[in-house]
Amino acid sequence: YVAQANLVQRLLDKRLNGRGTQFAATVYRFQGNGKDTILIDLTDSPGARPSRFMRAVDLDEDGARLLNVALSRARHHDVLVANFDYLWQKIGQGGVVRRILDLVEQVGEPLKVEELLPLGPEDWFDGLRPLEPPEIQFDASTAGIFTDVTF
């Protein structure tokens, strides 16, 4: 989660004159802070089993408490980015995440990620460059954004 937050911070730094850390972080950093809109990215997808946070069943479990912190930071809007199909398939009916997804499906409004975050492949590639070890060079001609279908 920290690596993803760092990548998003770097991408935002380019667009926001170095202020990416004010807008992107893990849920821990936003405890006690309210924002008008919170973008919550549930990163769990095919290739790995759902994390313990996603598997929480009881509201007292760490995962459920962190989700509560994340969802309750928004004054006006929560934007949930998730692989809904994957999580519906992998999380049981009693799971906290499953109940959240069901609620979002019922009352939420779908958004197109291209409109929400209009970044092209070159933006993601530039954001990854500071993370690349010196002995590994990314080939820009093969870089891109992939889905589970196109990967």
PDB file of C-alpha atoms in Angstrom:
ATOM      1  CA  TYR A   1       0.000   0.000   0.000  1.00  0.00           C
ATOM      2  CA  VAL A   2       2.865   2.363   0.788  1.00  0.00           C
ATOM      3  CA  ALA A   3       4.502   1.758  -2.606  1.00  0.00           C
ATOM      4  CA  GLN A   4       1.232   2.548  -4.381  1.00  0.00           C
ATOM      5  CA  ALA A   5       0.748   5.711  -2.295  1.00  0.00           C
ATOM      6  CA  ASN A   6       4.327   6.773  -3.130  1.00  0.00           C
ATOM      7  CA  LEU A   7       3.719   6.258  -6.854  1.00  0.00           C
ATOM      8  CA  VAL A   8       0.495   8.278  -6.780  1.00  0.00           C
ATOM      9  CA  GLN A   9       2.284  11.015  -4.807  1.00  0.00           C
ATOM     10  CA  ARG A  10       5.002  11.222  -7.477  1.00  0.00           C
ATOM     11  CA  LEU A  11       2.426  11.418 -10.251  1.00  0.00           C
ATOM     12  CA  LEU A  12       0.541  14.152  -8.405  1.00  0.00           C
ATOM     13  CA  ASP A  13       3.764  16.031  -7.603  1.00  0.00           C
ATOM     14  CA  LYS A  14       4.243  16.649 -11.327  1.00  0.00           C
ATOM     15  CA  ARG A  15       0.738  18.102 -11.670  1.00  0.00           C
ATOM     16  CA  LEU A  16       0.523  19.904  -8.313  1.00  0.00           C
ATOM     17  CA  ASN A  17       3.944  21.523  -7.971  1.00  0.00           C
ATOM     18  CA  GLY A  18       5.320  19.047  -5.443  1.00  0.00           C
ATOM     19  CA  ARG A  19       2.233  18.864  -3.220  1.00  0.00           C
ATOM     20  CA  GLY A  20       1.386  15.190  -3.882  1.00  0.00           C
ATOM     21  CA  THR A  21       1.919  14.154  -0.262  1.00  0.00           C
ATOM     22  CA  GLN A  22      -0.952  16.431   0.770  1.00  0.00           C
ATOM     23  CA  PHE A  23      -3.343  14.399  -1.362  1.00  0.00           C
ATOM     24  CA  ALA A  24      -2.106  10.800  -1.524  1.00  0.00           C
ATOM     25  CA  ALA A  25      -1.193   8.529   1.361  1.00  0.00           C
ATOM     26  CA  THR A  26      -2.206   5.371   3.119  1.00  0.00           C
ATOM     27  CA  VAL A  27      -5.252   5.427   5.369  1.00  0.00           C
ATOM     28  CA  TYR A  28      -3.047   5.744   8.470  1.00  0.00           C
ATOM     29  CA  ARG A  29      -1.891   9.217   7.463  1.00  0.00           C
ATOM     30  CA  PHE A  30      -5.424  10.520   7.024  1.00  0.00           C
ATOM     31  CA  GLN A  31      -6.692   9.479  10.452  1.00  0.00           C
ATOM     32  CA  GLY A  32      -8.179  12.559  12.065  1.00  0.00           C
ATOM     33  CA  ASN A  33      -8.121  14.542   8.803  1.00  0.00           C
ATOM     34  CA  GLY A  34     -11.211  15.352   6.799  1.00  0.00           C
ATOM     35  CA  LYS A  35     -11.244  16.162   3.087  1.00  0.00           C
ATOM     36  CA  ASP A  36     -14.125  17.147   0.838  1.00  0.00           C
ATOM     37  CA  THR A  37     -13.551  14.102  -1.356  1.00  0.00           C
ATOM     38  CA  ILE A  38     -11.623  10.934  -0.584  1.00  0.00           C
ATOM     39  CA  LEU A  39     -10.466   8.502  -3.259  1.00  0.00           C
ATOM     40  CA  ILE A  40     -10.179   5.007  -1.793  1.00  0.00           C
ATOM     41  CA  ASP A  41      -8.375   2.394  -3.867  1.00  0.00           C
ATOM     42  CA  LEU A  42      -8.906  -1.210  -2.827  1.00  0.00           C
ATOM     43  CA  THR A  43      -5.904  -2.690  -4.617  1.00  0.00           C
ATOM     44  CA  ASP A  44      -6.755  -6.363  -4.238  1.00  0.00           C
ATOM     45  CA  SER A  45      -7.150  -8.051  -7.649  1.00  0.00           C
ATOM     46  CA  PRO A  46      -6.278 -11.319  -9.415  1.00  0.00           C
ATOM     47  CA  GLY A  47      -2.764 -12.552  -8.886  1.00  0.00           C
ATOM     48  CA  ALA A  48      -2.904 -12.466  -5.104  1.00  0.00           C
ATOM     49  CA  ARG A  49      -5.419 -13.612  -2.564  1.00  0.00           C
ATOM     50  CA  PRO A  50      -7.413 -10.894  -0.814  1.00  0.00           C
ATOM     51  CA  SER A  51      -5.526  -9.243   2.033  1.00  0.00           C
ATOM     52  CA  ARG A  52      -6.544  -9.617   5.656  1.00  0.00           C
ATOM     53  CA  PHE A  53      -8.063  -6.140   5.439  1.00  0.00           C
ATOM     54  CA  MET A  54     -10.370  -7.253   2.648  1.00  0.00           C
ATOM     55  CA  ARG A  55     -11.278 -10.498   4.431  1.00  0.00           C
ATOM     56  CA  ALA A  56     -12.517  -8.784   7.630  1.00  0.00           C
ATOM     57  CA  VAL A  57     -15.892 -10.117   8.774  1.00  0.00           C
ATOM     58  CA  ASP A  58     -16.271  -8.445  12.162  1.00  0.00           C
ATOM     59  CA  LEU A  59     -16.417  -4.659  12.561  1.00  0.00           C
ATOM     60  CA  ASP A  60     -13.779  -4.881  15.307  1.00  0.00           C
ATOM     61  CA  GLU A  61     -11.135  -6.373  12.998  1.00  0.00           C
ATOM     62  CA  ASP A  62      -8.240  -4.175  11.823  1.00  0.00           C
ATOM     63  CA  GLY A  63      -9.365  -4.245   8.186  1.00  0.00           C
ATOM     64  CA  ALA A  64     -12.897  -3.125   9.037  1.00  0.00           C
ATOM     65  CA  ARG A  65     -11.635  -0.356  11.312  1.00  0.00           C
ATOM     66  CA  LEU A  66      -9.242   0.937   8.620  1.00  0.00           C
ATOM     67  CA  LEU A  67     -12.016   0.892   6.040  1.00  0.00           C
ATOM     68  CA  ASN A  68     -14.165   2.867   8.460  1.00  0.00           C
ATOM     69  CA  VAL A  69     -11.383   5.438   8.833  1.00  0.00           C
ATOM     70  CA  ALA A  70     -10.980   5.656   5.056  1.00  0.00           C
ATOM     71  CA  LEU A  71     -14.691   5.983   4.328  1.00  0.00           C
ATOM     72  CA  SER A  72     -15.391   8.441   7.128  1.00  0.00           C
ATOM     73  CA  ARG A  73     -12.707  11.007   6.141  1.00  0.00           C
ATOM     74  CA  ALA A  74     -14.823  12.436   3.317  1.00  0.00           C
ATOM     75  CA  ARG A  75     -16.987  15.460   4.093  1.00  0.00           C
ATOM     76  CA  HIS A  76     -18.928  15.170   0.827  1.00  0.00           C
ATOM     77  CA  HIS A  77     -17.845  12.296  -1.442  1.00  0.00           C
ATOM     78  CA  ASP A  78     -16.105   8.937  -1.272  1.00  0.00           C
ATOM     79  CA  VAL A  79     -14.788   7.622  -4.575  1.00  0.00           C
ATOM     80  CA  LEU A  80     -14.198   3.881  -4.383  1.00  0.00           C
ATOM     81  CA  VAL A  81     -11.820   2.316  -6.890  1.00  0.00           C
ATOM     82  CA  ALA A  82     -11.957  -1.460  -6.720  1.00  0.00           C
ATOM     83  CA  ASN A  83     -12.100  -4.597  -8.781  1.00  0.00           C
ATOM     84  CA  PHE A  84     -15.720  -5.210  -7.783  1.00  0.00           C
ATOM     85  CA  ASP A  85     -16.074  -8.491  -9.693  1.00  0.00           C
ATOM     86  CA  TYR A  86     -12.956  -9.971  -8.126  1.00  0.00           C
ATOM     87  CA  LEU A  87     -13.892  -8.911  -4.585  1.00  0.00           C
ATOM     88  CA  TRP A  88     -17.492 -10.116  -4.950  1.00  0.00           C
ATOM     89  CA  GLN A  89     -16.109 -13.473  -6.056  1.00  0.00           C
ATOM     90  CA  LYS A  90     -13.447 -13.786  -3.335  1.00  0.00           C
ATOM     91  CA  ILE A  91     -15.098 -12.180  -0.308  1.00  0.00           C
ATOM     92  CA  GLY A  92     -17.889 -14.054   1.468  1.00  0.00           C
ATOM     93  CA  GLN A  93     -21.373 -12.613   1.961  1.00  0.00           C
ATOM     94  CA  GLY A  94     -20.595 -11.690   5.577  1.00  0.00           C
ATOM     95  CA  GLY A  95     -17.416  -9.771   4.730  1.00  0.00           C
ATOM     96  CA  VAL A  96     -17.314  -6.084   5.590  1.00  0.00           C
ATOM     97  CA  VAL A  97     -15.894  -5.212   2.152  1.00  0.00           C
ATOM     98  CA  ARG A  98     -18.641  -7.233   0.486  1.00  0.00           C
ATOM     99  CA  ARG A  99     -21.278  -5.259   2.365  1.00  0.00           C
ATOM    100  CA  ILE A 100     -19.584  -1.986   1.398  1.00  0.00           C
ATOM    101  CA  LEU A 101     -19.430  -3.017  -2.271  1.00  0.00           C
ATOM    102  CA  ASP A 102     -23.090  -4.021  -2.205  1.00  0.00           C
ATOM    103  CA  LEU A 103     -24.033  -0.641  -0.719  1.00  0.00           C
ATOM    104  CA  VAL A 104     -21.926   1.269  -3.259  1.00  0.00           C
ATOM    105  CA  GLU A 105     -23.515  -0.751  -6.063  1.00  0.00           C
ATOM    106  CA  GLN A 106     -26.998   0.155  -4.778  1.00  0.00           C
ATOM    107  CA  VAL A 107     -26.569   3.864  -4.045  1.00  0.00           C
ATOM    108  CA  GLY A 108     -23.325   4.877  -5.761  1.00  0.00           C
ATOM    109  CA  GLU A 109     -22.781   6.375  -9.175  1.00  0.00           C
ATOM    110  CA  PRO A 110     -20.243   4.761 -11.525  1.00  0.00           C
ATOM    111  CA  LEU A 111     -17.482   7.048 -12.786  1.00  0.00           C
ATOM    112  CA  LYS A 112     -15.159   6.563 -15.751  1.00  0.00           C
ATOM    113  CA  VAL A 113     -11.565   6.396 -14.554  1.00  0.00           C
ATOM    114  CA  GLU A 114     -10.422   8.176 -17.736  1.00  0.00           C
ATOM    115  CA  GLU A 115     -12.460  11.214 -16.707  1.00  0.00           C
ATOM    116  CA  LEU A 116     -11.516  11.033 -13.041  1.00  0.00           C
ATOM    117  CA  LEU A 117      -7.776  10.621 -13.552  1.00  0.00           C
ATOM    118  CA  PRO A 118      -6.854  11.656 -17.108  1.00  0.00           C
ATOM    119  CA  LEU A 119      -3.348  10.226 -17.182  1.00  0.00           C
ATOM    120  CA  GLY A 120      -1.821   8.599 -20.226  1.00  0.00           C
ATOM    121  CA  PRO A 121       0.701   5.745 -20.319  1.00  0.00           C
ATOM    122  CA  GLU A 122       3.594   8.233 -20.463  1.00  0.00           C
ATOM    123  CA  ASP A 123       2.483   9.734 -17.125  1.00  0.00           C
ATOM    124  CA  TRP A 124       2.552   6.348 -15.392  1.00  0.00           C
ATOM    125  CA  PHE A 125       5.888   5.523 -16.972  1.00  0.00           C
ATOM    126  CA  ASP A 126       7.395   8.825 -15.784  1.00  0.00           C
ATOM    127  CA  GLY A 127       6.002   8.168 -12.305  1.00  0.00           C
ATOM    128  CA  LEU A 128       7.736   4.778 -12.190  1.00  0.00           C
ATOM    129  CA  ARG A 129      11.116   6.102 -13.333  1.00  0.00           C
ATOM    130  CA  PRO A 130      12.284   7.227  -9.832  1.00  0.00           C
ATOM    131  CA  LEU A 131      11.465   3.731  -8.547  1.00  0.00           C
ATOM    132  CA  GLU A 132      13.502   1.889 -11.156  1.00  0.00           C
ATOM    133  CA  PRO A 133      16.698   0.312  -9.826  1.00  0.00           C
ATOM    134  CA  PRO A 134      19.818   1.510 -11.673  1.00  0.00           C
ATOM    135  CA  GLU A 135      20.504  -1.963 -13.103  1.00  0.00           C
ATOM    136  CA  ILE A 136      17.014  -2.235 -14.652  1.00  0.00           C
ATOM    137  CA  GLN A 137      15.966  -0.015 -17.520  1.00  0.00           C
ATOM    138  CA  PHE A 138      12.315   0.160 -18.576  1.00  0.00           C
ATOM    139  CA  ASP A 139      11.685   0.101 -22.310  1.00  0.00           C
ATOM    140  CA  ALA A 140       9.330   3.014 -22.969  1.00  0.00           C
ATOM    141  CA  SER A 141       8.048   1.416 -26.175  1.00  0.00           C
ATOM    142  CA  THR A 142       6.589  -1.512 -24.224  1.00  0.00           C
ATOM    143  CA  ALA A 143       5.220   0.488 -21.291  1.00  0.00           C
ATOM    144  CA  GLY A 144       1.514   0.972 -20.882  1.00  0.00           C
ATOM    145  CA  ILE A 145      -1.550   0.617 -18.729  1.00  0.00           C
ATOM    146  CA  PHE A 146      -2.975  -2.888 -18.660  1.00  0.00           C
ATOM    147  CA  THR A 147      -6.094  -4.547 -17.364  1.00  0.00           C
ATOM    148  CA  ASP A 148      -6.402  -8.158 -16.277  1.00  0.00           C
ATOM    149  CA  VAL A 149      -7.486  -8.892 -19.869  1.00  0.00           C
ATOM    150  CA  THR A 150      -4.683  -7.063 -21.728  1.00  0.00           C
ATOM    151  CA  PHE A 151      -1.763  -7.846 -19.394  1.00  0.00           C
TER     152      PHE A 151
END
